[in-house]
């Protein structure tokens, strides 16, 4: 391996892994081409035409670093949410922000509470800083708020992760339950509330921004990667108290944002009409996926996200066979990694051509698996 | 401040600072507009027209995450350098890569050797992981290779930083001296060789890629931010042994690269003809800046970079007055932060309109300072 001999003991102990294998890697390793890219919860509906126009128009400004203080974007977000720009920290998507939060809180051995089968990238960061993951099983395919709260207290954990709506299950809690959970946490436990999928959730699932903004042990995460259709731009933001927003400035890569990505986010925020149209399309595609699942004797779970998780009714090996079988036909989807969630497959919403291919291919895949058993 | 009460002790101890104040922040705080942006060592010559074309053409792919393994870019870079893609790690500019390297090596109290007045962002990352900076003064406005080597041995430091060519002084060592320095280091000391400015250096200043590639205690850093004109894209790469390139995979944000930035880098690498033209323009602009300095009784230092550092012959307060005075006329430049380097100002190369404005304004600024004394 010929690596440097004196990396930290922690660095030595870590595997060189990626939290998610990308569709490009699957194409390379299996020699297959992706036709319907509906596995990474990206938005095949794409960003708004106005966003693409802004990106093309601003391409020539790429010779300049982006403003390291991200003032224009923070001001636009502040206006959008009716809060102060000082309550906002901008980062490289939720993934980048999660890494920074973990770094601010976690030292080797620090207990961190999350759900068993929850977001792997959060776990990757916790492991990367030597934290000790304490996992709480889902109950009824939802994150278990009571169980998470109990684990926090039992472990005296300084950090707990909750995604609402949830990935990979698509489930959600109502806003009142989330707020009650946040308020009941010890002051010494920071809640990372990942709201990457908030735009596609029922209105009553998302707490109003002012409800938790003054609470020093809550940070809310938002992104332009999902409904806004800008996964490749890598723009997310955290909302919290002034002190928490500023804490990112202690450690973040100040010159880390791509200038055109920031321009894209600014343009996307301006085009709320397009967002509304896409949210409707996502809702319709959820129905479509659910119907396809039901037609094939599978059970779609209710979803507040831009994907639908489908219970295949058997074990992880069966779901894996479905995922792999679909890929043989160019349909890229994913599945939860851990039992009992891994009885399911996870299908992202997308344009009708993707849905049609999924619909055409799924029965063939299921039949082939049945025939081979 | 209302920050969370249980950030790590290290996080508590860190200030919320930015390594460099951006020109946008100066515009905001002083109510002035930048006309000539020649302070951040960006390239006002911009990226190639072919790069802008590629970015506009690929804008529509931004709904997809970039390949987390960056295979296409690593393969293109491998072809360009005639090395293996397995020797290359891609990251968010040199700044992002430096943060990752520091994280792999530095724990609280770890001694890290660099030059006194060297790259502030490296120091920022070292401080951010609790490292202890050991600084070696420049000698003759160059980094002191012997002094750095001695400090490494004295402190038993696992990490040493060297920029060749150097920022902020523009000076350089010949390749043989750099190679000798690298080979004489203890195996237990990792050399971060920052070659951000290599494209504009004399050919004999940059070691051939194969010379150091098998050495496990060397990592070389390259970027698309300087001569390639893509500072705002945030694409850099590290070249080293297979084991060292893979070490980044243990901790990096795998889904951290902006898709369009990667496309821009791919297109830039293809257009070496444009790069050659820009390198000539940069060389001509260095001559222009040097002539302007001399006309005004100041002493330009020789430069292997895309900027010229100018010795103003007095103290840091005087150089600061020159920098501030230029900004009043819309000319944004910077200066080294630490004595004795801070007797200088640092002017980035740029198009003739920027050079002309600098030429027109500098004598006025110097005269006004003289009159006020």
XYZ file of C-alpha atoms in Angstrom:
746
model
C 0.000 0.000 0.000
C 3.022 2.292 0.486
C 1.116 4.799 2.585
C 2.800 7.310 4.842
C 3.770 5.605 8.076
C 2.641 8.217 10.521
C -0.976 8.987 9.857
C -2.921 9.312 13.105
C -3.964 6.105 14.834
C -7.559 6.989 13.973
C -6.700 7.458 10.284
C -4.856 4.141 10.273
C -7.903 2.408 11.711
C -10.368 3.711 9.133
C -11.288 1.781 5.988
C -11.129 3.564 2.618
C -14.838 3.323 1.908
C -17.508 5.313 0.155
C -20.855 5.597 2.007
C -22.761 4.986 -1.236
C -21.519 3.291 -4.378
C -22.330 5.626 -7.250
C -24.248 4.543 -10.353
C -21.120 5.260 -12.401
C -19.195 2.714 -10.342
C -21.940 0.130 -10.884
C -21.848 0.813 -14.609
C -18.085 0.329 -14.596
C -18.006 -2.766 -12.419
C -20.915 -4.565 -14.071
C -20.455 -3.308 -17.604
C -24.039 -2.070 -17.677
C -25.490 1.297 -18.646
C -27.982 3.210 -16.518
C -31.056 4.228 -18.492
C -33.353 5.201 -15.617
C -31.320 6.883 -12.882
C -33.805 6.595 -10.022
C -31.610 5.342 -7.195
C -29.871 8.322 -5.605
C -32.905 10.491 -4.786
C -31.743 13.048 -7.268
C -34.388 14.884 -9.251
C -34.725 13.722 -12.817
C -37.122 16.639 -13.254
C -34.013 18.771 -13.084
C -33.511 22.320 -11.890
C -35.630 25.149 -13.258
C -34.947 26.427 -16.782
C -34.279 29.789 -15.103
C -31.538 28.119 -13.055
C -29.870 26.623 -16.113
C -30.075 30.008 -17.777
C -28.393 31.657 -14.793
C -25.649 29.030 -14.744
C -24.921 29.504 -18.441
C -24.959 33.255 -18.076
C -22.642 33.209 -15.045
C -20.230 30.525 -16.297
C -17.762 33.251 -17.221
C -17.426 34.300 -13.567
C -15.870 30.966 -12.612
C -12.384 32.497 -12.678
C -13.262 34.127 -9.339
C -13.479 32.433 -5.971
C -16.943 32.566 -4.450
C -17.514 35.020 -1.614
C -16.141 33.071 1.391
C -18.862 34.561 3.595
C -21.643 33.531 1.189
C -23.460 36.741 2.005
C -25.683 36.936 -1.068
C -26.957 33.385 -0.609
C -27.376 33.741 3.137
C -29.331 36.954 2.618
C -31.567 35.343 0.028
C -32.172 32.369 2.328
C -32.834 34.697 5.248
C -35.429 36.554 3.212
C -36.972 33.287 2.060
C -37.303 31.959 5.612
C -37.915 35.335 7.256
C -34.964 34.891 9.571
C -31.563 36.575 9.924
C -28.629 35.676 7.700
C -26.662 35.283 10.933
C -28.685 32.170 11.685
C -27.493 30.473 8.495
C -24.319 28.583 7.617
C -23.779 27.494 4.018
C -21.906 24.336 3.121
C -21.282 21.655 0.535
C -24.652 19.977 0.743
C -26.002 18.266 3.835
C -23.151 15.767 3.543
C -20.531 18.490 3.921
C -22.390 20.164 6.772
C -22.802 16.866 8.620
C -19.049 16.325 8.468
C -18.481 19.756 9.983
C -21.028 19.271 12.759
C -19.570 15.900 13.671
C -16.113 17.472 13.783
C -17.363 20.171 16.155
C -18.869 17.658 18.582
C -17.215 14.264 18.245
C -13.918 13.054 19.638
C -12.689 9.475 19.785
C -15.164 7.510 21.865
C -17.938 10.112 21.872
C -21.353 8.378 21.792
C -23.613 9.495 18.940
C -27.215 8.388 18.612
C -28.918 7.620 15.330
C -31.394 5.138 13.907
C -30.322 1.626 12.923
C -30.347 1.794 9.136
C -30.378 5.594 9.017
C -28.299 7.844 6.771
C -24.947 6.092 6.096
C -23.060 9.309 5.361
C -23.749 10.604 8.849
C -22.376 7.338 10.237
C -19.363 7.639 7.938
C -18.517 11.029 9.424
C -19.025 9.817 12.997
C -16.696 6.897 12.351
C -14.279 9.252 10.637
C -13.888 11.253 13.828
C -13.735 8.177 16.013
C -17.208 8.483 17.497
C -19.160 5.527 18.834
C -22.479 4.974 17.073
C -25.424 4.066 19.258
C -28.270 2.880 17.070
C -31.982 2.673 17.769
C -34.175 0.410 15.624
C -36.998 1.865 13.554
C -40.477 1.155 14.865
C -43.161 0.703 12.242
C -40.683 1.910 9.610
C -40.371 5.272 11.334
C -37.503 6.579 13.393
C -38.325 5.891 17.040
C -38.438 9.262 18.788
C -38.879 7.787 22.245
C -36.137 5.264 21.650
C -33.752 7.940 20.386
C -34.475 10.133 23.416
C -33.896 7.219 25.764
C -30.611 6.317 24.100
C -29.458 9.934 24.347
C -30.048 9.960 28.088
C -28.682 6.506 28.723
C -25.453 7.288 26.854
C -25.237 10.977 27.786
C -24.698 11.529 24.066
C -23.789 15.019 22.840
C -25.193 14.389 19.353
C -28.331 12.812 17.923
C -29.394 12.583 14.286
C -32.967 12.668 13.061
C -34.109 12.870 9.447
C -37.620 14.187 8.964
C -38.860 13.101 6.490
C -36.731 10.015 6.757
C -34.332 8.453 4.319
C -34.349 5.512 3.490
C -37.929 4.797 4.563
C -39.742 7.916 3.344
C -41.693 8.078 6.592
C -42.186 11.183 8.718
C -43.342 12.604 11.999
C -45.674 15.542 12.383
C -44.098 18.856 13.350
C -45.488 18.797 16.868
C -43.813 15.485 17.610
C -40.500 16.720 16.232
C -40.679 19.907 18.282
C -41.593 17.974 21.411
C -38.649 15.646 20.795
C -36.272 18.588 20.323
C -37.514 20.423 23.401
C -37.266 17.394 25.631
C -33.631 16.736 24.781
C -30.988 17.611 27.372
C -29.301 20.968 26.730
C -26.094 18.991 26.367
C -27.344 17.045 23.355
C -27.273 18.627 19.904
C -30.056 17.554 17.564
C -29.114 17.437 13.915
C -32.459 17.651 12.192
C -31.917 16.655 8.578
C -34.722 18.156 6.516
C -33.311 17.419 3.083
C -36.740 16.244 1.950
C -38.849 18.961 3.583
C -40.114 20.476 0.333
C -41.998 17.300 -0.572
C -43.467 16.678 2.897
C -46.970 17.472 4.098
C -47.079 21.019 5.466
C -47.813 19.817 8.979
C -44.655 17.661 9.091
C -42.177 20.545 9.150
C -41.869 22.818 12.191
C -42.029 26.533 11.428
C -38.527 27.990 11.194
C -38.995 30.268 14.213
C -40.081 27.417 16.459
C -36.630 25.974 17.082
C -34.335 28.731 15.884
C -33.490 30.028 19.349
C -32.640 26.627 20.749
C -28.841 26.224 21.036
C -29.022 22.442 20.862
C -30.771 22.234 17.482
C -29.357 22.577 13.976
C -31.630 22.126 10.973
C -30.201 21.063 7.615
C -31.597 21.984 4.230
C -30.362 21.327 0.713
C -30.784 22.268 -2.930
C -30.070 18.668 -3.915
C -33.556 17.209 -3.782
C -36.696 19.096 -4.884
C -34.613 21.981 -6.285
C -32.866 19.476 -8.559
C -29.292 20.590 -7.881
C -27.623 17.512 -6.359
C -24.534 18.072 -8.495
C -24.120 21.640 -7.275
C -23.489 20.665 -3.660
C -25.206 23.465 -1.810
C -26.830 23.018 1.563
C -27.317 25.132 4.633
C -27.730 24.812 8.354
C -30.112 26.933 10.377
C -29.577 27.517 14.063
C -28.633 30.060 16.658
C -26.100 32.751 15.831
C -23.469 30.966 17.883
C -24.061 27.664 16.163
C -24.042 29.191 12.687
C -20.750 30.892 13.511
C -19.257 27.682 14.857
C -18.937 26.443 11.271
C -16.641 29.405 10.575
C -14.116 27.914 12.985
C -13.440 24.892 10.840
C -15.058 25.027 7.428
C -13.162 25.448 4.178
C -14.074 29.101 3.692
C -13.144 29.028 0.022
C -14.885 25.702 -0.521
C -18.068 26.622 -2.394
C -18.146 26.465 -6.183
C -19.131 29.873 -7.492
C -21.550 28.594 -10.112
C -23.220 26.347 -7.541
C -23.974 29.364 -5.398
C -25.362 31.172 -8.432
C -27.531 28.139 -9.169
C -28.875 28.079 -5.621
C -29.672 31.794 -5.758
C -31.568 31.342 -9.004
C -33.370 28.249 -7.712
C -34.552 30.071 -4.620
C -36.007 32.810 -6.803
C -38.056 30.391 -8.880
C -40.548 29.134 -6.326
C -43.131 28.691 -9.077
C -40.963 26.004 -10.650
C -40.442 24.365 -7.271
C -44.205 24.130 -6.821
C -44.563 22.477 -10.214
C -41.830 19.966 -9.421
C -43.303 19.149 -6.029
C -46.568 18.297 -7.807
C -44.685 16.151 -10.302
C -42.912 14.350 -7.477
C -46.238 13.684 -5.742
C -47.671 12.292 -8.969
C -44.599 10.117 -9.531
C -44.903 8.766 -5.978
C -48.424 7.660 -6.832
C -47.136 6.101 -10.031
C -44.425 4.155 -8.215
C -46.886 3.030 -5.561
C -49.278 1.800 -8.241
C -46.517 -0.096 -10.048
C -45.513 -1.737 -6.785
C -49.067 -2.754 -5.973
C -49.636 -4.140 -9.488
C -46.682 -6.420 -8.852
C -47.873 -7.605 -5.473
C -45.414 -5.458 -3.514
C -46.316 -2.982 -0.785
C -45.417 0.680 -1.248
C -44.839 2.596 1.971
C -46.302 6.063 2.390
C -43.713 8.689 1.496
C -43.122 12.360 2.290
C -39.962 12.407 0.157
C -38.940 12.306 -3.505
C -38.754 8.519 -3.409
C -40.949 5.573 -2.508
C -39.742 2.700 -0.392
C -41.343 -0.576 -1.377
C -41.693 -3.532 0.933
C -40.878 -6.655 -1.073
C -42.163 -8.806 1.774
C -39.111 -11.019 2.060
C -35.502 -10.746 3.182
C -32.524 -8.628 2.198
C -31.247 -11.192 -0.276
C -34.533 -11.033 -2.155
C -34.560 -7.220 -2.251
C -30.931 -7.284 -3.403
C -31.903 -9.621 -6.233
C -34.607 -7.164 -7.273
C -32.145 -4.248 -7.204
C -29.541 -6.185 -9.172
C -32.124 -7.510 -11.611
C -33.446 -4.042 -12.347
C -29.927 -2.807 -13.018
C -29.542 -5.476 -15.678
C -32.290 -3.642 -17.523
C -30.687 -0.238 -16.952
C -32.856 0.722 -13.982
C -30.665 2.027 -11.144
C -32.348 1.962 -7.723
C -31.057 1.394 -4.199
C -32.213 -0.380 -1.051
C -31.770 0.102 2.704
C -28.671 -1.632 4.013
C -29.827 -3.099 7.308
C -32.532 -5.528 8.487
C -35.463 -5.291 8.781
C -35.412 -2.245 6.484
C -33.587 -4.251 3.831
C -36.720 -6.177 2.961
C -37.425 -3.025 0.927
C -36.228 -1.374 -2.249
C -36.075 2.408 -2.680
C -37.159 4.031 -5.928
C -36.641 7.731 -6.616
C -39.339 9.701 -8.394
C -38.513 10.825 -11.909
C -39.935 11.689 -15.294
C -42.510 9.431 -16.921
C -39.971 7.678 -19.179
C -38.144 6.454 -16.061
C -41.402 5.390 -14.444
C -42.468 3.593 -17.615
C -39.211 1.665 -17.819
C -39.490 0.708 -14.158
C -43.052 -0.413 -14.760
C -42.081 -2.491 -17.786
C -39.061 -4.113 -16.210
C -40.165 -4.855 -12.654
C -42.528 -7.747 -13.515
C -39.847 -9.363 -15.669
C -37.331 -9.148 -12.856
C -39.738 -10.564 -10.276
C -40.721 -13.383 -12.633
C -37.125 -14.263 -13.348
C -36.320 -14.392 -9.635
C -39.379 -16.577 -9.023
C -38.380 -18.920 -11.838
C -34.866 -19.289 -10.480
C -36.035 -20.285 -7.017
C -23.596 33.797 21.551
C -26.083 31.044 22.316
C -23.882 28.324 20.914
C -24.303 24.685 21.827
C -22.630 24.084 25.177
C -20.846 20.883 24.381
C -18.701 21.418 21.344
C -15.279 19.801 21.763
C -12.722 21.674 23.834
C -10.754 22.220 20.648
C -13.796 23.672 18.856
C -14.468 25.949 21.821
C -10.907 27.226 21.684
C -10.950 28.135 17.981
C -11.799 31.614 16.727
C -14.414 31.992 13.971
C -12.022 33.388 11.394
C -11.535 33.344 7.656
C -7.946 32.831 6.456
C -8.394 35.533 3.801
C -10.899 38.360 3.758
C -12.586 38.218 0.367
C -12.850 41.206 -1.966
C -16.618 41.069 -1.560
C -16.225 41.574 2.197
C -13.947 44.552 1.591
C -16.480 46.020 -0.790
C -19.187 45.592 1.817
C -17.228 46.871 4.797
C -15.674 49.869 3.055
C -18.505 50.696 0.680
C -16.127 50.506 -2.289
C -16.376 48.661 -5.596
C -13.599 46.491 -7.009
C -12.749 47.441 -10.592
C -9.451 45.568 -10.950
C -9.633 42.262 -9.080
C -5.910 41.485 -8.874
C -5.520 40.458 -5.256
C -6.491 36.810 -4.925
C -4.190 35.263 -7.541
C -7.179 34.297 -9.600
C -6.815 34.505 -13.374
C -8.539 37.492 -14.921
C -7.657 35.902 -18.254
C -10.362 33.409 -17.391
C -10.752 29.764 -18.350
C -10.631 28.701 -22.008
C -13.626 29.467 -24.236
C -13.817 25.696 -24.740
C -14.237 25.309 -20.975
C -17.069 27.829 -20.814
C -18.694 26.056 -23.733
C -18.453 22.717 -21.930
C -19.900 24.201 -18.751
C -22.860 25.700 -20.612
C -23.424 22.483 -22.494
C -23.272 20.342 -19.339
C -25.269 22.659 -17.054
C -28.301 20.436 -17.531
C -26.517 17.495 -15.869
C -26.353 19.316 -12.527
C -29.342 17.355 -11.219
C -26.968 14.382 -10.825
C -24.323 13.948 -8.164
C -20.819 13.768 -9.539
C -19.160 10.357 -9.659
C -17.896 9.966 -6.071
C -14.801 8.174 -7.351
C -13.986 10.942 -9.864
C -12.815 8.294 -12.302
C -13.096 10.324 -15.515
C -11.082 13.212 -14.092
C -8.509 10.969 -12.457
C -8.066 9.087 -15.734
C -7.642 12.301 -17.689
C -5.114 13.559 -15.158
C -3.301 10.238 -15.216
C -3.033 10.424 -18.990
C -1.870 14.033 -18.793
C 0.873 13.233 -16.290
C 1.620 9.747 -17.609
C 0.939 8.167 -14.234
C -1.759 5.866 -12.846
C -5.146 7.170 -11.766
C -4.520 5.285 -8.536
C -1.848 7.822 -7.655
C -4.359 10.680 -7.763
C -6.870 11.987 -5.233
C -9.296 14.711 -6.310
C -10.555 17.351 -3.897
C -12.057 20.793 -3.469
C -9.023 22.765 -4.515
C -5.708 22.731 -2.706
C -7.481 24.294 0.276
C -9.808 21.325 0.614
C -7.009 18.802 0.134
C -4.813 20.536 2.713
C -7.610 20.243 5.250
C -7.845 16.527 4.574
C -4.103 15.941 4.808
C -3.896 17.830 8.073
C -6.757 15.751 9.406
C -4.936 12.541 8.479
C -1.752 13.566 10.284
C -2.451 16.138 12.981
C -3.792 15.627 16.470
C -3.835 18.149 19.298
C -0.250 19.146 19.983
C 1.264 17.642 16.829
C 4.151 19.823 15.608
C 3.831 20.991 12.007
C 6.577 22.851 10.192
C 5.971 25.659 7.718
C 7.500 28.985 6.756
C 6.824 32.113 8.813
C 4.458 34.071 6.599
C 3.583 31.064 4.418
C 0.142 30.038 3.234
C -2.418 31.078 5.896
C -5.006 28.489 4.894
C -2.600 25.668 5.703
C -2.037 27.234 9.117
C -5.793 27.589 9.554
C -6.257 23.868 9.041
C -3.375 22.988 11.376
C -4.881 25.194 14.080
C -8.290 23.713 13.342
C -7.037 20.248 14.259
C -5.102 21.501 17.274
C -1.655 21.212 15.736
C 1.293 23.283 16.904
C 2.806 25.413 14.150
C 6.581 25.582 14.039
C 7.602 28.376 11.699
C 10.874 28.984 9.901
C 11.669 32.475 8.579
C 12.178 33.065 4.872
C 15.771 33.686 3.830
C 16.244 36.072 0.946
C 12.488 36.012 0.363
C 12.591 32.288 -0.336
C 11.441 29.444 1.876
C 14.471 28.193 3.782
C 14.905 24.548 2.827
C 17.727 23.929 5.304
C 15.839 25.699 8.066
C 12.686 23.694 7.356
C 14.642 20.419 7.398
C 16.289 21.347 10.675
C 12.977 22.268 12.262
C 11.486 18.966 11.128
C 14.257 17.018 12.833
C 14.370 19.174 15.930
C 10.614 18.846 16.478
C 10.223 15.312 15.104
C 7.390 16.788 13.066
C 5.173 14.430 11.025
C 4.193 17.171 8.548
C 6.012 19.922 6.681
C 4.589 22.335 4.120
C 6.507 23.739 1.172
C 5.060 25.813 -1.674
C 7.106 25.772 -4.858
C 6.742 28.291 -6.413
C 5.980 30.154 -3.239
C 2.989 32.218 -2.249
C 3.132 35.062 -1.096
C 6.642 35.835 -2.337
C 6.568 34.404 -5.863
C 10.028 32.902 -5.340
C 11.042 29.342 -6.172
C 13.645 26.636 -5.836
C 14.960 24.578 -8.703
C 13.667 21.042 -9.011
C 16.925 19.460 -7.869
C 16.841 21.366 -4.600
C 13.223 20.387 -3.994
C 13.949 16.732 -4.719
C 17.005 16.776 -2.470
C 14.932 18.342 0.298
C 12.201 15.709 -0.113
C 14.654 12.804 -0.180
C 16.517 13.974 2.891
C 13.391 14.158 5.043
C 12.836 11.448 7.651
C 10.431 8.733 6.503
C 8.235 9.824 9.390
C 7.725 13.304 7.989
C 5.187 13.913 5.242
C 6.052 16.675 2.799
C 3.076 18.564 1.409
C 4.488 20.073 -1.742
C 2.033 22.750 -2.869
C 2.540 23.280 -6.593
C -0.507 25.454 -7.222
C 1.614 27.778 -9.341
C 3.623 25.156 -11.239
C 2.217 26.015 -14.672
C 3.760 29.479 -14.604
C 7.153 28.403 -13.246
C 10.373 27.866 -15.189
C 10.527 24.295 -16.453
C 13.529 23.493 -14.272
C 11.693 24.471 -11.074
C 9.254 21.557 -11.078
C 10.410 17.985 -10.443
C 9.234 15.447 -13.017
C 6.138 13.635 -11.781
C 7.877 10.248 -11.625
C 10.719 11.556 -9.481
C 8.832 11.619 -6.196
C 5.751 9.537 -6.951
C 6.996 6.408 -5.199
C 7.982 8.172 -2.028
C 5.395 7.526 0.711
C 6.251 10.701 2.586
C 5.514 13.100 -0.275
C 2.185 14.441 -1.531
C 2.119 16.952 -4.361
C -0.810 19.342 -4.752
C -2.076 20.770 -8.024
C -5.040 22.953 -8.853
C -7.211 24.293 -11.666
C -7.573 27.587 -9.785
C -4.549 29.450 -11.092
C -3.295 29.232 -14.695
C -6.365 27.221 -15.753
C -8.548 30.085 -14.554
C -11.052 28.034 -12.550
C -10.677 29.308 -8.982
C -14.446 29.353 -8.560
C -14.785 25.714 -9.592
C -12.788 24.380 -6.635
C -10.971 21.480 -8.209
C -7.544 20.357 -7.094
C -5.735 17.070 -6.847
C -3.033 15.376 -4.858
C -0.449 13.077 -6.402
C 1.322 10.477 -4.320
C 1.661 6.767 -3.685
C -1.354 4.511 -4.060
C -1.637 4.235 -0.280
C -1.551 7.980 0.197
C -4.061 8.650 -2.568
C -6.400 6.104 -0.982
C -5.971 7.625 2.454
C -8.170 10.521 1.337
C -10.976 8.011 0.767
C -11.049 7.322 4.500
C -12.222 10.784 5.400
C -13.171 12.911 2.402
C -16.700 13.937 1.539
C -17.135 11.470 -1.307
C -20.105 13.327 -2.715
C -18.399 16.686 -2.301
C -17.378 17.672 -5.828
C -19.637 19.898 -7.899
C -20.458 18.100 -11.124
C -19.999 21.102 -13.382
C -16.655 21.862 -11.756
C -15.424 18.420 -12.687
C -16.662 18.947 -16.251
C -14.828 22.273 -16.329
C -11.598 20.672 -15.162
C -11.907 17.925 -17.777
C -12.403 20.489 -20.530
C -9.554 22.674 -19.224
C -7.150 19.774 -19.242
C -8.019 19.082 -22.874
C -7.231 22.619 -23.975
C -3.493 22.782 -23.412
C -3.176 25.217 -26.310
C -5.196 27.762 -24.354
C -3.124 27.119 -21.242
C 0.043 27.899 -23.214
C -1.443 31.181 -24.415
C -2.456 32.169 -20.888
C 0.937 31.281 -19.476
C 2.466 33.663 -22.015
C -0.024 36.349 -21.055
C 0.795 35.857 -17.401
C 4.507 36.168 -18.134
C 3.898 39.387 -20.049
C 1.712 40.768 -17.263
C 4.449 39.966 -14.732
C 6.809 42.126 -16.808
C 4.165 44.830 -16.912
C 3.688 44.808 -13.137
C 7.436 44.807 -12.582
C 7.843 47.806 -14.880
C 5.045 49.697 -13.122
C 6.675 49.009 -9.782
C 10.086 50.174 -10.986
C 8.618 53.331 -12.529
C 7.286 54.160 -9.095
C 10.543 53.552 -7.279
C 9.455 50.189 -5.857
C 11.310 46.908 -6.235
C 9.540 43.997 -7.953
C 10.704 40.557 -6.863
C 11.291 37.867 -9.449
C 8.218 35.644 -9.777
C 7.459 32.135 -10.977
C 3.748 32.556 -10.242
C 0.732 34.429 -11.587
C 1.467 37.398 -9.330
C 4.337 39.756 -8.575
C 5.365 40.645 -5.068
C 6.685 44.180 -4.816
C 9.036 45.356 -2.110
C 7.837 48.793 -1.015
C 11.036 49.255 0.965
C 9.411 50.206 4.238
C 7.346 48.574 6.975
C 4.040 46.752 7.106
C 2.093 49.895 7.919
C 3.349 51.513 4.747
C 2.487 48.510 2.579
C -0.951 48.400 4.233
C -1.463 52.068 3.326
C -0.614 51.238 -0.291
C -3.051 48.304 -0.322
C -5.816 50.374 1.271
C -5.104 53.356 -0.968
C -5.332 51.241 -4.107
C -8.655 49.831 -2.963
C -10.033 53.384 -2.736
C -9.522 53.506 -6.491
C -11.092 50.099 -7.055
C -7.817 48.165 -7.274
C -7.987 45.073 -5.041
C -4.580 43.633 -4.150
C -3.238 41.864 -1.064
C -0.017 41.804 0.954
C 1.879 39.265 3.041
C 0.756 39.280 6.648
C 3.980 38.894 8.583
C 7.282 40.807 8.897
C 9.623 41.084 7.096
C 7.497 39.905 4.169
C 4.913 42.556 4.930
C 7.135 45.299 3.555
C 5.718 44.018 0.248
C 2.479 44.183 -1.679
C 1.272 41.327 -3.907
C -0.298 42.047 -7.288
C -1.923 39.315 -9.378
C -1.445 39.304 -13.125
C -4.503 40.144 -15.190
C -5.735 41.623 -18.445
C -4.325 44.898 -19.693
C -7.242 46.976 -18.416
C -6.417 45.878 -14.878
C -2.724 46.567 -15.409
C -3.517 49.993 -16.848
C -5.662 50.925 -13.885
C -2.971 49.748 -11.478
C -0.419 51.783 -13.422
C -2.580 54.898 -13.358
C -3.511 54.663 -9.705
C -0.300 53.560 -8.002
C 1.555 56.894 -8.354
C -1.462 58.774 -6.988
C -1.620 56.501 -3.977
C 2.112 56.758 -3.264
C 1.979 60.549 -3.624
C -0.971 60.855 -1.296
C 0.758 58.712 1.333
C 3.924 60.819 0.976
C 1.924 64.028 1.345
C 0.198 62.812 4.471
C 3.442 61.959 6.228
